[in-house]
XYZ file of C-alpha atoms in Angstrom:
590
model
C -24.026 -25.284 11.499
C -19.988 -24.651 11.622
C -19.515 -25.174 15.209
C -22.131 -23.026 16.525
C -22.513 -25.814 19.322
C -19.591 -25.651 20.676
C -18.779 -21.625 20.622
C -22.457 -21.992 22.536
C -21.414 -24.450 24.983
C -18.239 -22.002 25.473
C -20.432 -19.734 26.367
C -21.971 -21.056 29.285
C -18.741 -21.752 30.577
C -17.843 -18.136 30.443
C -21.407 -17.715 32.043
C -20.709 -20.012 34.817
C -16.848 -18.350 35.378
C -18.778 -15.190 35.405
C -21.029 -15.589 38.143
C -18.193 -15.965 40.596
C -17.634 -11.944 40.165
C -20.664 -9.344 40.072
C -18.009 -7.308 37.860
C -17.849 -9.604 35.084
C -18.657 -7.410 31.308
C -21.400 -8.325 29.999
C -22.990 -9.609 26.331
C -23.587 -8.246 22.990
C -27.206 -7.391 22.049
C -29.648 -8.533 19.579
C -31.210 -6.465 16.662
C -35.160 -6.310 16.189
C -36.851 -7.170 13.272
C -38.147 -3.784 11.859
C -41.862 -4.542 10.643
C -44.189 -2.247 9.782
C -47.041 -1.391 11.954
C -49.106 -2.873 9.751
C -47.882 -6.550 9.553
C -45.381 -8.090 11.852
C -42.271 -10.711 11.044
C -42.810 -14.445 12.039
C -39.033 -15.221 12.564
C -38.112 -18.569 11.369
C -35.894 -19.396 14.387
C -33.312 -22.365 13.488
C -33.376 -25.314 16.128
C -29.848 -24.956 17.106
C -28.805 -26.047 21.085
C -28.577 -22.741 22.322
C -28.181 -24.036 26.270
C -29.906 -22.045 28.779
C -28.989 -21.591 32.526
C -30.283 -19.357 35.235
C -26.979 -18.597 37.052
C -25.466 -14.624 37.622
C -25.563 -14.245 33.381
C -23.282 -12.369 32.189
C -20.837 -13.465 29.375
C -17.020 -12.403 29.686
C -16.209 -11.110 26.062
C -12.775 -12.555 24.637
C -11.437 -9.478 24.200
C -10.514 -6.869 25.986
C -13.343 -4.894 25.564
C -11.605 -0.915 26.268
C -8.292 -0.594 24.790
C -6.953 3.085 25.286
C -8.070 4.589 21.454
C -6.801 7.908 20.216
C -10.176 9.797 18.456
C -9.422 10.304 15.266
C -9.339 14.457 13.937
C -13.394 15.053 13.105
C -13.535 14.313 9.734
C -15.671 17.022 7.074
C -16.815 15.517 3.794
C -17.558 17.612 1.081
C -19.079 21.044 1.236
C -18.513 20.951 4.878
C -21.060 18.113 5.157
C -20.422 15.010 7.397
C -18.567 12.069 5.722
C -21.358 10.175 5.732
C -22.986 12.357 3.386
C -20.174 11.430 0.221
C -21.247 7.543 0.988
C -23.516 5.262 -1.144
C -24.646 2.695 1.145
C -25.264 -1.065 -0.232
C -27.187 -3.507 2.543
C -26.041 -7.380 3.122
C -27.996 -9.845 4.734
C -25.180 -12.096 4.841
C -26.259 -15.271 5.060
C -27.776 -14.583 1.548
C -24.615 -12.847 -0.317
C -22.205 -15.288 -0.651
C -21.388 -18.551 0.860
C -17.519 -19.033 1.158
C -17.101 -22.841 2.111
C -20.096 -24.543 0.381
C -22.153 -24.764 3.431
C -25.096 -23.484 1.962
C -24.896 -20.619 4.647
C -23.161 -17.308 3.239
C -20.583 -16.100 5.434
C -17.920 -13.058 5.917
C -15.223 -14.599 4.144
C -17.733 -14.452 1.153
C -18.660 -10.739 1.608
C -14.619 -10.220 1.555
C -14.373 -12.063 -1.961
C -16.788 -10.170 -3.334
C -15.978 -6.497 -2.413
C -14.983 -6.237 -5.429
C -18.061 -6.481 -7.147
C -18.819 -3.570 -4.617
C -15.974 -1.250 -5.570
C -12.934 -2.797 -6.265
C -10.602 0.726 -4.974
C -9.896 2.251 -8.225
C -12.311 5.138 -8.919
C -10.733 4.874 -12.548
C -12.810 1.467 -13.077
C -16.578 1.627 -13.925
C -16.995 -1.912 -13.989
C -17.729 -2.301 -10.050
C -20.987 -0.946 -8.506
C -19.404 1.492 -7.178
C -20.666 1.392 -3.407
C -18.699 3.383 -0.561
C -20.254 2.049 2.137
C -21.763 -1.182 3.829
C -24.608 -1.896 6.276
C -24.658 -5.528 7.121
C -27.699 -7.110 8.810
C -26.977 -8.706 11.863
C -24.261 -10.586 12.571
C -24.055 -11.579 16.127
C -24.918 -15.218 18.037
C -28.712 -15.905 17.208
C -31.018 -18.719 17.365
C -32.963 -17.722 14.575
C -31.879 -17.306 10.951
C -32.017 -13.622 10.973
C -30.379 -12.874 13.926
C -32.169 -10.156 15.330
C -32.555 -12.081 18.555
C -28.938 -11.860 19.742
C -27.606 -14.270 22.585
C -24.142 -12.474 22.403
C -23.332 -9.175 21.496
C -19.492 -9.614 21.736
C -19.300 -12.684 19.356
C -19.873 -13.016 15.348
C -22.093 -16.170 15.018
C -20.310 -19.285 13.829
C -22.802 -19.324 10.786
C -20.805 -16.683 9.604
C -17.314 -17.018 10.742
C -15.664 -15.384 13.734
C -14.146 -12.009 15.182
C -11.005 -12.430 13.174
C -12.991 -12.705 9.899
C -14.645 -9.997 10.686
C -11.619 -7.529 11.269
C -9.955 -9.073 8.294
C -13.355 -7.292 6.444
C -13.076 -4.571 8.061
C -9.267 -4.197 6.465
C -10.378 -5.206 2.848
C -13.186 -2.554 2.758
C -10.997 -0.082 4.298
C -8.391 -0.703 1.450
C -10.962 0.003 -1.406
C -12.776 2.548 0.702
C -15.828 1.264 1.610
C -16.768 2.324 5.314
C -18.936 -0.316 7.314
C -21.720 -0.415 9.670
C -23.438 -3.247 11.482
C -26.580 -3.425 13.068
C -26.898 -3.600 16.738
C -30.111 -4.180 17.903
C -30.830 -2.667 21.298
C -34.425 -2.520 22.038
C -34.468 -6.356 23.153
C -32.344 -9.390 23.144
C -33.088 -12.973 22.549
C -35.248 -14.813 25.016
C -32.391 -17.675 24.978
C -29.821 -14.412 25.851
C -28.035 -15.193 29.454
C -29.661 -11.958 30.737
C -33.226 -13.111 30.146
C -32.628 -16.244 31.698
C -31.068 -15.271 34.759
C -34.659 -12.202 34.673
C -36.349 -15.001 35.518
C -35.398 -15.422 38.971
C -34.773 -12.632 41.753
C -32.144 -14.841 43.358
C -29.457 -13.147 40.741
C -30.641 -9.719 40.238
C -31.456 -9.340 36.883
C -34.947 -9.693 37.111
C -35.641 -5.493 36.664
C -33.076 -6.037 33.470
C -36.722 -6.566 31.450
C -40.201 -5.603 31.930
C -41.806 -7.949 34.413
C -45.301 -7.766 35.710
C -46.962 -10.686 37.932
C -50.274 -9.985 36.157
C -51.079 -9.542 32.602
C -51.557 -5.535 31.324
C -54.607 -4.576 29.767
C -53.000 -3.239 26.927
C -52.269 -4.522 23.456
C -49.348 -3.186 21.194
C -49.170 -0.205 19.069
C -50.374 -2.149 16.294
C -52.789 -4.370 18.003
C -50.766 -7.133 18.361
C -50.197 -9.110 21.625
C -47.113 -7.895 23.794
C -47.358 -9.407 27.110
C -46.037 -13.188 27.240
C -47.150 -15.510 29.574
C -43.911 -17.325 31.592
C -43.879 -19.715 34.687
C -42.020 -16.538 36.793
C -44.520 -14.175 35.364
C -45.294 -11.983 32.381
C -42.783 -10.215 30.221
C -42.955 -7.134 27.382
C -41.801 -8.480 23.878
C -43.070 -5.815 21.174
C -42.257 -7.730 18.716
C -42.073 -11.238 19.426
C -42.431 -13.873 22.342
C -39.070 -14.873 21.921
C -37.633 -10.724 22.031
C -38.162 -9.545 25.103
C -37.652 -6.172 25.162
C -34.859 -4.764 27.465
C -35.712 -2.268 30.661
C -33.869 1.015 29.837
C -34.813 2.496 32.924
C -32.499 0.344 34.628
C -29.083 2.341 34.313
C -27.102 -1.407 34.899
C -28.957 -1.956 31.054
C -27.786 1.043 29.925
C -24.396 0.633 30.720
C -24.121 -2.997 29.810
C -25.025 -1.652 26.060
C -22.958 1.424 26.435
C -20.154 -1.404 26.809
C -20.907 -3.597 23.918
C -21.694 -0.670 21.803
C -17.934 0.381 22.799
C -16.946 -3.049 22.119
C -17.732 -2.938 18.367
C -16.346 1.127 17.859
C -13.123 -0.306 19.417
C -12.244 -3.827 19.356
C -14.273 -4.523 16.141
C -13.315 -1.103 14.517
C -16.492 -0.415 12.831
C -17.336 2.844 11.579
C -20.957 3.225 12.577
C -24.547 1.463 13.885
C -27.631 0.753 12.237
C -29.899 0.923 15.257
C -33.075 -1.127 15.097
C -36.386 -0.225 16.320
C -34.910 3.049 18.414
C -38.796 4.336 18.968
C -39.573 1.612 20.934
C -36.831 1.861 23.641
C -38.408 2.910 26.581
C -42.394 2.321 27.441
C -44.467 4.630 29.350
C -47.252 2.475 30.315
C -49.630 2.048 27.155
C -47.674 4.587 24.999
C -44.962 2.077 23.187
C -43.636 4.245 20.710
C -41.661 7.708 20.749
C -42.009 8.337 24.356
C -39.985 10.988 25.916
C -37.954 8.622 27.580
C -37.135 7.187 24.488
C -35.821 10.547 23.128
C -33.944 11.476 26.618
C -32.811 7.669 26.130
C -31.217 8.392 22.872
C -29.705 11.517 23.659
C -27.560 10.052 26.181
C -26.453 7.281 23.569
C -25.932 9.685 21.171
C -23.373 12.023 23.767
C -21.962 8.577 24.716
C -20.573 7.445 21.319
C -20.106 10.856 19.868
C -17.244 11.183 23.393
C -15.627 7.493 22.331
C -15.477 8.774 18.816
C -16.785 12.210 17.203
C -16.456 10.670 14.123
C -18.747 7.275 14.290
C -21.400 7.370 12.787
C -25.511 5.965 13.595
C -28.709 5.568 11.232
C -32.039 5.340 12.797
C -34.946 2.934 12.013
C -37.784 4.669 13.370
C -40.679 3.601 11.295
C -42.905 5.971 11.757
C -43.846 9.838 10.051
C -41.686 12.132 8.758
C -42.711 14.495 11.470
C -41.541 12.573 14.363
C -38.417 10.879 12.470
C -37.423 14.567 12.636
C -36.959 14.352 16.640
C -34.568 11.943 16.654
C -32.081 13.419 14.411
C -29.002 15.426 14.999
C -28.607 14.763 18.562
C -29.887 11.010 19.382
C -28.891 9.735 15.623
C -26.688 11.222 13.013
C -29.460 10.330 10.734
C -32.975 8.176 10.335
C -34.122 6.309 7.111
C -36.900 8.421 5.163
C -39.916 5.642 4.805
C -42.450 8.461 3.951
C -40.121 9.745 0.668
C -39.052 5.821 0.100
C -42.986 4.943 -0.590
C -43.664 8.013 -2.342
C -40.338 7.049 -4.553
C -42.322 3.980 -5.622
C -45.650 5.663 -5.744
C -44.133 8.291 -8.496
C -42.057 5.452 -10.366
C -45.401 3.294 -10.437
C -48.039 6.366 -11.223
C -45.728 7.943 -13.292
C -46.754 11.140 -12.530
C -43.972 13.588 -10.344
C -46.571 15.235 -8.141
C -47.048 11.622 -6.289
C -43.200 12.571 -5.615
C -42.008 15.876 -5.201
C -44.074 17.053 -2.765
C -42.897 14.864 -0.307
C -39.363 15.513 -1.269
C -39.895 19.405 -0.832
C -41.694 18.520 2.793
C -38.268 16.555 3.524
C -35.998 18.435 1.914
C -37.288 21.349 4.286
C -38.176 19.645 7.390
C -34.543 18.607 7.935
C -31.035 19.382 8.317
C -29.082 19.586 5.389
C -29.225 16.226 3.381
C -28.840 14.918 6.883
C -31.480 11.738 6.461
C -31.185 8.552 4.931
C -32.936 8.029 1.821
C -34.135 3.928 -0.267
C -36.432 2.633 -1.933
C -37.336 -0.903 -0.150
C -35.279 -2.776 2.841
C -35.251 -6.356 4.166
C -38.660 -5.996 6.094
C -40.368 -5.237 2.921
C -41.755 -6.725 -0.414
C -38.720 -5.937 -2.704
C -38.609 -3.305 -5.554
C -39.831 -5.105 -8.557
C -42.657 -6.819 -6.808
C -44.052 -2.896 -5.570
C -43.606 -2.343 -9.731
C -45.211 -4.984 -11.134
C -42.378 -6.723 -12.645
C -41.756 -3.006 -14.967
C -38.023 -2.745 -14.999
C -38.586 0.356 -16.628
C -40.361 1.606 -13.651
C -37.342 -0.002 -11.608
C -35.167 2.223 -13.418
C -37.102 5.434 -12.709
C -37.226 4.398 -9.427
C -33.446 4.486 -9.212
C -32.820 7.549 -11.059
C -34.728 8.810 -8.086
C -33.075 7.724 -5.449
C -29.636 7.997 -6.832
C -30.106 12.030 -7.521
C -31.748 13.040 -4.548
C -30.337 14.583 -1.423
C -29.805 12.895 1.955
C -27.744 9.457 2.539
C -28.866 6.499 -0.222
C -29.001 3.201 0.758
C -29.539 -0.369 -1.746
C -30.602 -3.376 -0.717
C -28.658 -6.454 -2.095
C -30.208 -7.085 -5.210
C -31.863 -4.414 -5.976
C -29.589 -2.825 -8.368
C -30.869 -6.406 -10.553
C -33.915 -5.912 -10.044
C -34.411 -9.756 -7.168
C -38.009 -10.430 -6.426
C -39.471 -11.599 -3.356
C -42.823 -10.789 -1.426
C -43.204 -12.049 1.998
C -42.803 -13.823 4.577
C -39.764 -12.130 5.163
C -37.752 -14.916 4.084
C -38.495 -14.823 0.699
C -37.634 -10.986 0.684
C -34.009 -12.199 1.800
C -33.257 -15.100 -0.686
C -29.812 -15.953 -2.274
C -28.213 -13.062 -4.271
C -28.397 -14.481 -7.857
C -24.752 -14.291 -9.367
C -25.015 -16.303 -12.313
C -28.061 -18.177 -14.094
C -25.997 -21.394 -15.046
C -27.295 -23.808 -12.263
C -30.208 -23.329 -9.389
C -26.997 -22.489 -7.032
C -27.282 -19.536 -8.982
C -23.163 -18.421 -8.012
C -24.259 -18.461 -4.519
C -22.389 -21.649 -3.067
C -21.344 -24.639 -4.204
C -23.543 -26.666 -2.431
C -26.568 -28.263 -3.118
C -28.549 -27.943 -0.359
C -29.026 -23.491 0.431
C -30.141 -22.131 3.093
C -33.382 -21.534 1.238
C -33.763 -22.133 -2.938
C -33.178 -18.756 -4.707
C -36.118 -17.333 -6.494
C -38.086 -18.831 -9.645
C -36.814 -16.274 -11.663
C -32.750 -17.168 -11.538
C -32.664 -18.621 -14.727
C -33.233 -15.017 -16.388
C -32.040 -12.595 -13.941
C -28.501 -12.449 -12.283
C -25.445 -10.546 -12.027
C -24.095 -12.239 -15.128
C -26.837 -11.985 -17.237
C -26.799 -8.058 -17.160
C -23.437 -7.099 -16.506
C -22.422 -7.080 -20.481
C -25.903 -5.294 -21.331
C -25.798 -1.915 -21.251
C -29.335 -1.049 -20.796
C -29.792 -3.277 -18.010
C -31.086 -1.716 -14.571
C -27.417 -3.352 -13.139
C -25.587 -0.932 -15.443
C -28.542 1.729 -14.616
C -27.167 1.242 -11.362
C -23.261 1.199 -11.617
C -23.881 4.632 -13.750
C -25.767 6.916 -11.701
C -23.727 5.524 -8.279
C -20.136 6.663 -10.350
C -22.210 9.429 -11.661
C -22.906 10.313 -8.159
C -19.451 9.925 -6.674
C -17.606 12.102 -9.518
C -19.812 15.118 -8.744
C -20.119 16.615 -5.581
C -23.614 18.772 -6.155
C -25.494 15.311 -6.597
C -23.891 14.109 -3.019
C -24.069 17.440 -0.974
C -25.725 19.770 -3.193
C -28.641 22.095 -2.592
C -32.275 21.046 -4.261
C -34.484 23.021 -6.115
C -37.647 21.989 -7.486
C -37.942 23.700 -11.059
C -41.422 24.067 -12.462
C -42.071 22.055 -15.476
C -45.398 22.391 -16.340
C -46.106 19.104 -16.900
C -47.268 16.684 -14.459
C -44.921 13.638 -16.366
C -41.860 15.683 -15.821
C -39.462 15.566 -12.724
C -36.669 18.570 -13.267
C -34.554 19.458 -10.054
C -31.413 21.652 -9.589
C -28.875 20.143 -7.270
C -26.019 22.751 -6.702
C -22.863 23.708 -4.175
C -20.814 26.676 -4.418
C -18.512 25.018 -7.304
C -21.239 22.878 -9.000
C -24.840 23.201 -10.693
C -26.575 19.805 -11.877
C -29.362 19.909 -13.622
C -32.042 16.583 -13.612
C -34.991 15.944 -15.656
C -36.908 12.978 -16.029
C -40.041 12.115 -17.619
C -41.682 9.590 -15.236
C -44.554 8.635 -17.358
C -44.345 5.338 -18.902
C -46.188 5.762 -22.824
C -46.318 8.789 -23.700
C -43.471 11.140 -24.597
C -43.197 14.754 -23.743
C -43.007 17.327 -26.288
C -41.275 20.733 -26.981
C -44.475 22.478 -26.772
C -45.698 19.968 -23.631
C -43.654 21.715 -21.076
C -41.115 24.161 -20.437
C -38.827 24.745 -17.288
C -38.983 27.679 -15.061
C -37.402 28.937 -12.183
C -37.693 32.383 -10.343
C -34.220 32.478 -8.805
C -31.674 29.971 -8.651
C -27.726 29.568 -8.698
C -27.061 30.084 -12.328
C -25.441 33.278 -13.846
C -25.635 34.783 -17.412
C -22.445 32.758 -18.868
C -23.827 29.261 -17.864
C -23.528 26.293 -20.616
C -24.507 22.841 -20.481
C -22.779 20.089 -20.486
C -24.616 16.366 -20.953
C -23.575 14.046 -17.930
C -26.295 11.107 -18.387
C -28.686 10.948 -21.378
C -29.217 13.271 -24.298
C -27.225 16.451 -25.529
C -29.270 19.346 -24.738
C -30.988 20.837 -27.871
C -32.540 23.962 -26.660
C -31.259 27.411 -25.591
C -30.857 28.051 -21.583
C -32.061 31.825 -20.763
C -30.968 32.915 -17.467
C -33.184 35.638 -15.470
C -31.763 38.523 -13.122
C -32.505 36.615 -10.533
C -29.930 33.796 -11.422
C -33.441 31.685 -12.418
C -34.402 30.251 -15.780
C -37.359 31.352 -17.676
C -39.163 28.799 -20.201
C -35.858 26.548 -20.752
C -36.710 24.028 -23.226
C -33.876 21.501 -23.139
C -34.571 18.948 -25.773
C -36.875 18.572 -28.640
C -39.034 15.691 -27.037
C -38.051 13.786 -23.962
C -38.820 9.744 -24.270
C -40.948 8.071 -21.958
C -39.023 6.288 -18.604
C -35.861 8.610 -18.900
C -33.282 10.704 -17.319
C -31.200 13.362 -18.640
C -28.680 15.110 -16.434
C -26.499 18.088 -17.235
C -23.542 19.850 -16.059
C -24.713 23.994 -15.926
C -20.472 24.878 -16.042
């Protein structure tokens, strides 16, 4: 386990060096395992000696956590959109990417070796995926094999490498432009974390740090599931899990001891933004666990607090819930929240093949929110991955990714989606080796026998390798829509405009800035081709002006002629002849 022991047994002597001063800064946080209401994790936690002690607990970082940091200017993307808005993020679990030292374990080192793969820094190059951005999973001390139970929130866990690897990341994505986030998890910690085990007795005054109560609650959790654990010193909150105990944020000595490692990671670490787990669940009020108003008055605080270290850092939301209250917590408690109403309604219009099971969800979005300010995927780690939702239809896959790659707000991929992994839960299978190659059950991974957990069934036909020299697999879909993306600012910041296509099979958007108009069409259904006399594209005002052309971007060279109305609309635009079955067309309107 690379010498997890003995950076643990470190620990506690920090721990016990600590409780000589009341002053001493305190630990990093752990991230929560995002489940859906509906079905909750069973961490897998690996039996490592994490010691525990019940002394003053409170871990003296190795660094100096503050050093005096110049803000840099605020930083506009394009259009006059946030930065954040030109990214296309790609999510790690990173014990499952690559495994640098033949451990079986992947590690930092091994995301660093294969950034390149990623986006190797020349936007010349098509051969890399072309990613700008990185979210990686958590990376802190954990018990468990996930991590989202964090022991120490100022330490990288020795699974993974250390602080130093971690900077030296930070550097190699910085040279080839790829921004990164981490998560930091800071609903609850681990119940193994120093905090939790000094809660447990008043003698060091910690024990209002969680949510104690001498007598069980009534109450059940928001999804029916048992949240009050049963301890010799009483009976603690743990929404998710008996071994997460969930942190007391009406305490201000909590807030402030997150404030700090939060601070610790903007400036020590140098990262350029947070995922933040689980933020509904912050703050309780009684029986109502999820989106109290505490939470939200919570999260505006954090939000003022990091936007004063650094206007320009950066936060995405998990707050698994409707679109209606994901709206609340953007703009001023998150710079932006993941869209799970318009990622399942991606799927449900890839799968159906019919665009109403789609658009109308992306018009709801589209108008419910700030400009292109939410984040937008198709599947993350908590769920059953891509393929699996399709049925094993590729084709579907595709469609699926046209979507996603297109659309306004802030795209995210999960490793291994862009070739198509499989995995349906328990959660560990949804987080399996990233197939490289299909020469040996190591599948490119690592070098040793013995993985973390075998990759999936199917490694023999799908990998990186397999697809990279075909250019009709999804890996290449991929790679061309994320370049395709990058080169043109209207399909990063652009306007949308739903065009009417009169045909229920046919998805045909305008995405448009003051420089650029894009055109998209796809024809979602999966056997049956559209015709010329099948559908026709109208809009009653638009961007467009009586000298537009088309240009083809992606797909076929437009056929028909484009009519433009007074009103800067098109009226019964026919583009091509007959458009195939599972495929996108995009053109330039110069």
């Amino acid at each position: 386990m690379k010498n997890r022991v003995l950076i643990l047994a470190g620990l506690v002597v920090s721990l016990l060096i600590a409780c000589a001063s009341e002053d001493a800064s305190p630990t990093a946080e752990p991230v929560a395992p995002t489940a859906p209401p509906a079905a909750t994790n069973t961490p897998e936690p690996v039996p490592t000696a994490i010691p525990t002690n019940t002394l003053e607990a409170t871990a003296t970082p190795t660094e100096t956590p503050f050093p005096t940091a110049t803000p840099d200017p605020l930083k506009v993307g394009s259009n006059g959109l946030p930065w954040w808005n030109d990214v296309v993020f790609y999510e790690i679990f990173v014990r499952s990417f690559y495994d640098s030292d033949g451990d079986g374990i992947g590690d930092l080192n091994g995301v660093i070796e294969k950034l390149d793969y990623l986006n190797d820094g020349d936007p010349s190059t098509t051969t890399d995926l072309g990613v700008t951005g990185i979210w990686l999973m958590p990376i802190m001390v954990s018990p468990s094999y996930h991590g989202y139970d964090v022991v120490d929130y100022y330490t990288i866990d020795p699974d993974y490498g250390t602080n130093a690897d971690f900077k030296r990341l930070m550097d190699e994505a910085h040279k080839r432009g790829i921004v990164v986030i981490v998560d930091l998890v800071m609903n609850h910690t681990s119940t193994q974390h120093p905090w939790f085990q000094a809660s447990k007795d008043d003698e060091f005054g910690k024990r209002d740090w969680y949510v104690w109560e001498e007598e069980r609650p009534s109450f059940r959790g928001p999804w029916g599931q048992l949240v009050w654990h049963n301890d010799p010193s009483g009976f603690y909150y743990g929404v998710f899990w008996d071994q997460m105990p969930d942190l007391n944020f009406e305490n201000p000595e909590v807030t402030q001891a997150i404030y700090d490692a939060a601070e610790f990671w903007m400036v020590n670490m140098g990262v350029d933004g947070f995922r933040l787990d689980a933020i509904k669940h912050m703050i309780e009020d009684g029986a109502i666990q999820e989106n109290s108003l505490s939470t939200h008055a919570w999260m505006e605080d954090f939000y003022t607090f990091y936007k004063d270290v650094d206007p320009n850092f950066f936060t995405v939301g998990e707050a698994w819930t409707s679109t209606e209250q994901v709206i609340d917590y953007t703009g001023d408690e998150v710079d932006i929240a993941f869209q799970f109403d318009l990622a399942l309604d991606i799927l449900n219009g890839a799968n159906s093949g019919l665009a109403p099971a789609f658009y109308k969800t992306q018009q709801l979005v589209y108008d419910s929110f700030p400009n292109n300010q939410y984040a937008t995927f198709i599947t993350n780690h908590d769920q059953n991955r891509v393929i699996d939702q399709l049925r094993g239809d590729e084709d579907k896959a595709r469609m699926a990714a046209s979507i996603l790659m297109t659309s306004p707000g802030v795209p995210f991929i999960y490793y291994g989606e862009e070739i198509g992994m499989t995995g349906i839960k328990p959660d560990e299978n949804i987080r399996l080796p990233m197939q490289w190659n299909s020469n040996s059950p190591k599948v490119g991974f690592s070098t040793s026998s013995n993985l973390w957990r075998p990759a999936a069934g199917d490694w023999v036909t799908r990998s990186v390798a397999r697809q990279e020299d075909d250019p009709e697999s999804l890996l290449n879909h991929y790679k061309a829509l994320i370049h395709l993306r990058n080169q043109h600012e209207a399909l990063r910041v652009g306007d949308w405009t739903l065009i009417d296509a009169d045909s229920a099979r046919i998805y045909a958007f305008l995405r448009h800035t003051e420089g650029e108009t894009i055109l998209v069409l796809m024809n979602l259904n999966a056997k049956q081709a559209v015709t010329a006399d099948k559908y026709a594209l109208n809009l009653e005002s638009g961007p467009l002006s009586d000298e537009t052309t088309a240009v083809s971007l992606f797909g076929q060279e437009m056929t028909g002629e484009l009519e433009i109305n007074a009103a800067g609309g098109m009226t019964n635009f026919i583009p091509f002849e007959q458009i195939e079955p599972q495929t996108l067309h995009i053109l330039k309107l110069e």
